[in-house]
Short mmCIF file of C-alpha atoms in Angstrom, two decimals:
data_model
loop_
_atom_site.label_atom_id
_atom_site.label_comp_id
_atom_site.label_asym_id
_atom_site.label_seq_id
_atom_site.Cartn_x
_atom_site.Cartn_y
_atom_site.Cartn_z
CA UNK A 327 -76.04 -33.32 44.81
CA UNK A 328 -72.76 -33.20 43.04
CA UNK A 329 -71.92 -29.54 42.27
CA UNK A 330 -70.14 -29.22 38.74
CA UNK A 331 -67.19 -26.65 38.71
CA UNK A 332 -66.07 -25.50 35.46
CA UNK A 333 -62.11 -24.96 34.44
CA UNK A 334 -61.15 -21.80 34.51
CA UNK A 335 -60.01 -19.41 32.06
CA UNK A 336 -56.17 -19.87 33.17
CA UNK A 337 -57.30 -23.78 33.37
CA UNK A 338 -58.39 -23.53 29.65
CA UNK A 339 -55.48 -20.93 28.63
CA UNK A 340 -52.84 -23.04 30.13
CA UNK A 341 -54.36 -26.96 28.73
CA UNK A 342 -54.18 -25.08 25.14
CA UNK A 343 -50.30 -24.06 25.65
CA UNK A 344 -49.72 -27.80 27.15
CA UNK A 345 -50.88 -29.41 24.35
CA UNK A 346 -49.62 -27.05 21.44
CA UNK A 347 -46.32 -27.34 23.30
CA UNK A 348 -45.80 -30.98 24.47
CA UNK A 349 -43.53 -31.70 21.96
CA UNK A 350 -41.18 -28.41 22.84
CA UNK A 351 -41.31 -29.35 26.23
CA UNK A 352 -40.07 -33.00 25.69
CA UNK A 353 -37.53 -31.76 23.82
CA UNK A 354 -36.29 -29.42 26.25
CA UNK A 355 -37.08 -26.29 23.85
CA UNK A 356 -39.33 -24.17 26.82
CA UNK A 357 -37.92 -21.72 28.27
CA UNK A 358 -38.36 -22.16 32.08
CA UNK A 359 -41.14 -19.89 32.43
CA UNK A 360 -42.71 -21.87 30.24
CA UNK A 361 -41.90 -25.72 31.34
CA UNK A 362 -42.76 -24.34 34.97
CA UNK A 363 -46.61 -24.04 32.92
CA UNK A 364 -46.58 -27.05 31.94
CA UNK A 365 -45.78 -29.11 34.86
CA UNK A 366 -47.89 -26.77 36.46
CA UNK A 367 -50.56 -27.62 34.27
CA UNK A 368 -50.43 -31.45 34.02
CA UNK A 369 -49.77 -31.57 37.93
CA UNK A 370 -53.67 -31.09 38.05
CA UNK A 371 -54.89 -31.96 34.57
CA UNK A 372 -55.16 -35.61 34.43
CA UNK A 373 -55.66 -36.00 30.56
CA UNK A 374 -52.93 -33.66 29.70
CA UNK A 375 -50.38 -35.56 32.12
CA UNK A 376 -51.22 -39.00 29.92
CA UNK A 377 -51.20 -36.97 27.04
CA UNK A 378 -47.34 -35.75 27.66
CA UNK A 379 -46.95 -39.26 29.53
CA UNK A 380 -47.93 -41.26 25.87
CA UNK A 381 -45.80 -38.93 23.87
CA UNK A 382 -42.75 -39.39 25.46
CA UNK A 383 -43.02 -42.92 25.27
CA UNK A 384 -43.99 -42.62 21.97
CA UNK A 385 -40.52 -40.53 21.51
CA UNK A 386 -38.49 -43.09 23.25
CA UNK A 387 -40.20 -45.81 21.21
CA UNK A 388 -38.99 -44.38 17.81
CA UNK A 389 -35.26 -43.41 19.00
CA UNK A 390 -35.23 -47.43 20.01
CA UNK A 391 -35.95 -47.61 16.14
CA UNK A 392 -32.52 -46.27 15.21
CA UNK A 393 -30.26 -48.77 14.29
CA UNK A 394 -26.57 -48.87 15.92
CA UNK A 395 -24.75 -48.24 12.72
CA UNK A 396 -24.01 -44.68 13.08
CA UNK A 397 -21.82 -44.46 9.59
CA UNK A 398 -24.72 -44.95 7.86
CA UNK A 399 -27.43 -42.27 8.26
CA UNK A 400 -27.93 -40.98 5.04
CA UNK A 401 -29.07 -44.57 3.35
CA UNK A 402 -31.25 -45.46 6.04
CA UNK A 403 -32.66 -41.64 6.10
CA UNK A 404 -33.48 -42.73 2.67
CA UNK A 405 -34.08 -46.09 2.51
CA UNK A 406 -36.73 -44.68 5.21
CA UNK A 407 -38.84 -42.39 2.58
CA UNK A 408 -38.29 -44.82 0.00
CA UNK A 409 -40.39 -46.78 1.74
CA UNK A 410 -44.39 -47.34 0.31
CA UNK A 411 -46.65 -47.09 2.59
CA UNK B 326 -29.95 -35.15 -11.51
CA UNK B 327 -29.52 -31.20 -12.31
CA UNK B 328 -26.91 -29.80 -10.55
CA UNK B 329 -24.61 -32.93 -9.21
CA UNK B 330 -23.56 -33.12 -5.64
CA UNK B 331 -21.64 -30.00 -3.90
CA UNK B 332 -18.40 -29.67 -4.12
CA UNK B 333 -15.95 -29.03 -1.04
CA UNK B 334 -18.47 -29.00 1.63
CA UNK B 335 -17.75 -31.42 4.22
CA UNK B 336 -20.09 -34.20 4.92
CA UNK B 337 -23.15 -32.52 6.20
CA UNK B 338 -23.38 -30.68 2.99
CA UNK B 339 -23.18 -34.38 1.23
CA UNK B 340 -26.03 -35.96 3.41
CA UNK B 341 -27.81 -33.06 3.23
CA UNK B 342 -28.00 -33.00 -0.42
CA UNK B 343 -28.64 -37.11 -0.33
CA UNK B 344 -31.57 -36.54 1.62
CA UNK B 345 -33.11 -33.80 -0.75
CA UNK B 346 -33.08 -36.56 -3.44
CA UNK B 347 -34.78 -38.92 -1.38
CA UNK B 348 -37.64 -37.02 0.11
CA UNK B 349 -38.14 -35.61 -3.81
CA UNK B 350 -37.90 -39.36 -4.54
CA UNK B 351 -40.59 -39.67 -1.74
CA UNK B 352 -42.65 -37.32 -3.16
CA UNK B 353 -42.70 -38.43 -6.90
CA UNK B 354 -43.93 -41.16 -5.38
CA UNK B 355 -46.45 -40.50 -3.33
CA UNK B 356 -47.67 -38.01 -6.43
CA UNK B 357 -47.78 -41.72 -8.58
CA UNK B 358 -49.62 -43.82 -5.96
CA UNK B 359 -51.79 -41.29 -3.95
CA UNK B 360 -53.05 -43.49 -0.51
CA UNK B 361 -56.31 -45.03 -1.22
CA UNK B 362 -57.49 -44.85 1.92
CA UNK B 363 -58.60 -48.77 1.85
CA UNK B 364 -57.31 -50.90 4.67
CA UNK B 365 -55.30 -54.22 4.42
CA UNK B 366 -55.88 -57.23 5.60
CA UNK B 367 -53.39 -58.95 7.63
CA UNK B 368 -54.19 -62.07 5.22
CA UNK B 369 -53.49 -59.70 2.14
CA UNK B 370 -50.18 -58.08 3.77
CA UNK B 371 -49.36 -60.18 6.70
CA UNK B 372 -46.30 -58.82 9.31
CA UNK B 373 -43.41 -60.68 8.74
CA UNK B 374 -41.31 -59.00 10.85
CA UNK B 375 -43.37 -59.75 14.25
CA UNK B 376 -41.46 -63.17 15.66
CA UNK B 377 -43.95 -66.14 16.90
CA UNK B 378 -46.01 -64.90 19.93
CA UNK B 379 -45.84 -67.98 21.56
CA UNK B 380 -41.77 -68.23 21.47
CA UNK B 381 -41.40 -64.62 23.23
CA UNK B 382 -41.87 -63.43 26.66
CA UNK B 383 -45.06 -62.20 27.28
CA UNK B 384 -43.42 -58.39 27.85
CA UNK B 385 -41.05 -58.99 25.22
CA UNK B 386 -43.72 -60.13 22.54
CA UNK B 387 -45.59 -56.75 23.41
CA UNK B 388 -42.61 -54.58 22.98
CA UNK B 389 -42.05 -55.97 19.33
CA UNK B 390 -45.48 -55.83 18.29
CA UNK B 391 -45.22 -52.12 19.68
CA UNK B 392 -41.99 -51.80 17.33
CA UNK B 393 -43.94 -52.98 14.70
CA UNK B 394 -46.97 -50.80 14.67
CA UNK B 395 -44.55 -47.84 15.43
CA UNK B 396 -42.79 -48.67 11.98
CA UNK B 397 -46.29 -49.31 10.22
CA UNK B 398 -47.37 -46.08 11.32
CA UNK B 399 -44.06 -43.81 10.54
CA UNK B 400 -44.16 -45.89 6.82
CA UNK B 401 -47.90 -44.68 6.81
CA UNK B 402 -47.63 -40.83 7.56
CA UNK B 403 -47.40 -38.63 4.57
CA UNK B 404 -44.05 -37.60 3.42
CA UNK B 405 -44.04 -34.03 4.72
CA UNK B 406 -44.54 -35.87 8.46
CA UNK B 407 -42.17 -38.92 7.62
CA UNK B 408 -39.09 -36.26 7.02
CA UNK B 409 -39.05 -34.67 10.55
CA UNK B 410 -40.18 -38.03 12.41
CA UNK B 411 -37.10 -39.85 10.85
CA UNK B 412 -34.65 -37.15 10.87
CA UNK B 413 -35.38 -35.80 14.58
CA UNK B 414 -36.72 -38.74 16.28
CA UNK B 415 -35.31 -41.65 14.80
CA UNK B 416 -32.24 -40.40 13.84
CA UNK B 417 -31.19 -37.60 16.25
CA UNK B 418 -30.66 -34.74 14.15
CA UNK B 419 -30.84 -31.42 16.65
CA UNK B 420 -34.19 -29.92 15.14
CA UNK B 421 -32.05 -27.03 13.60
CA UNK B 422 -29.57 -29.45 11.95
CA UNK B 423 -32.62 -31.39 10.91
CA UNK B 424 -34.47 -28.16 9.49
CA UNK B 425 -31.49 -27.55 7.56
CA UNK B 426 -31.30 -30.61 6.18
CA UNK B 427 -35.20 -30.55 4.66
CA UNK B 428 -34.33 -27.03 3.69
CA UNK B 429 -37.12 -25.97 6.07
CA UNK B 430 -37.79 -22.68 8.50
CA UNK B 431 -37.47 -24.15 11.74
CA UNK B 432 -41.21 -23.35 13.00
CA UNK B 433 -42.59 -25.03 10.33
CA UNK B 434 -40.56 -28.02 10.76
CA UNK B 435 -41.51 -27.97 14.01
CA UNK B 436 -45.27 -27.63 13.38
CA UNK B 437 -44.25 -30.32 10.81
CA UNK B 438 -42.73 -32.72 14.10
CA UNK B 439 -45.70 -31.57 16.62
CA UNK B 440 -48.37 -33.45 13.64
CA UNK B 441 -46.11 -36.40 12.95
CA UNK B 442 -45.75 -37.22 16.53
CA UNK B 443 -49.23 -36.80 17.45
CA UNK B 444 -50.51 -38.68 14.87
CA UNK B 445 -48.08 -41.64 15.50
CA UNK B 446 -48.78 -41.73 19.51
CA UNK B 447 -52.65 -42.05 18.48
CA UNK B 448 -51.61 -44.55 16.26
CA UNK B 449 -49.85 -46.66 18.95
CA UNK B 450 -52.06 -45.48 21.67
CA UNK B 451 -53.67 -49.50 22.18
CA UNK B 452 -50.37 -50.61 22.56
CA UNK B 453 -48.98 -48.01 25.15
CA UNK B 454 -51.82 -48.67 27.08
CA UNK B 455 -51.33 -52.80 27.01
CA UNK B 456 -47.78 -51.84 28.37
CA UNK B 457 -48.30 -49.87 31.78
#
């Protein structure tokens, strides 16, 4: 018979941080206290690693949307929210 | 416009004061044409940007349909999302610079960020996965 083990409080404090943080941690905002809890973390939660995995592609995906014309930032900033959905 | 532009302060003032008419621009907007919630047919609003399928490498034809959803969903998010995705992400604005710009405290521009982004990466998930 399979025995079920819970997650742990840590377990359950730390998968909170991970995923109100991701987006700190990708951007290199953590302090290293911090980033060590996250690795930590997603070294043994599988869902949280995809999580951080997906978001970071998700980051690189919209930096490829940039166009190369740097000289130009504030019309395409707002040719961007001009935009209808 | 009250007020006119800013005089004698450099170009981050200028773009900074640029943007502010565009996100209130935004916002007007949105205000005029709340979302309706309804969905679109491809038929009704078909994707002309997505090149033929069948002329494209396989990997290739994925990454542009990924570009495309990615810009479907950033045009989709509500304006107070839109701002930080576009400033931060797509443009590159340091998240300080890019608070300053919206005129925002930097927390909640970055609480602001955190919901854009997670929205958009559910809203791509299906084609993240198609690409591992």
């Amino acid at each position: 018979m399979r025995r079920l083990v819970l997650p742990g409080p840590r377990f359950i404090r730390d998968h909170r941080f991970t995923g109100a943080h991701a987006s700190d941690y990708l951007d290199e905002e953590l302090g290293p206290a911090e980033r060590r809890r996250v690795e930590r973390h997603t070294s043994v939660c599988p869902k949280c690693r995809q999580a951080l995995e997906a978001l970071r592609r998700t980051l690189t995906a919209l930096r490829e949307l940039r166009s190369e014309r740097r000289d130009d930032v504030a019309a395409r900033v707002i040719a961007h929210l001009r935009r209808v959905p | 416009m009250r007020g006119g532009a800013p005089a004698g302060r450099g170009t981050f003032a200028f773009f900074t004061w640029l943007y502010r008419i565009g996100i209130n621009e935004a916002k007007r907007r949105a205000e005029r044409h709340p979302p309706s919630g309804q969905t679109v047919s491809m038929e009704e609003r078909p994707v002309h940007d997505t090149p033929d399928r069948i002329q494209a490498p396989p990997a290739q034809a994925e990454q542009l349909e990924l570009r495309a959803a990615l810009e479907r969903a950033v045009r989709a998010l509500p304006v107070e999302y839109r701002g930080p995705i576009i400033l931060r992400d797509v443009e590159g604005l340091s998240t300080t610079k890019a608070a300053a710009v919206e005129g925002s405290w930097r927390a909640a521009f970055k609480s602001r960020l955190h919901r854009g982004r997670m929205t958009l990466r559910k809203a791509i998930d299906s084609y993240l996965d198609v690409l591992e």
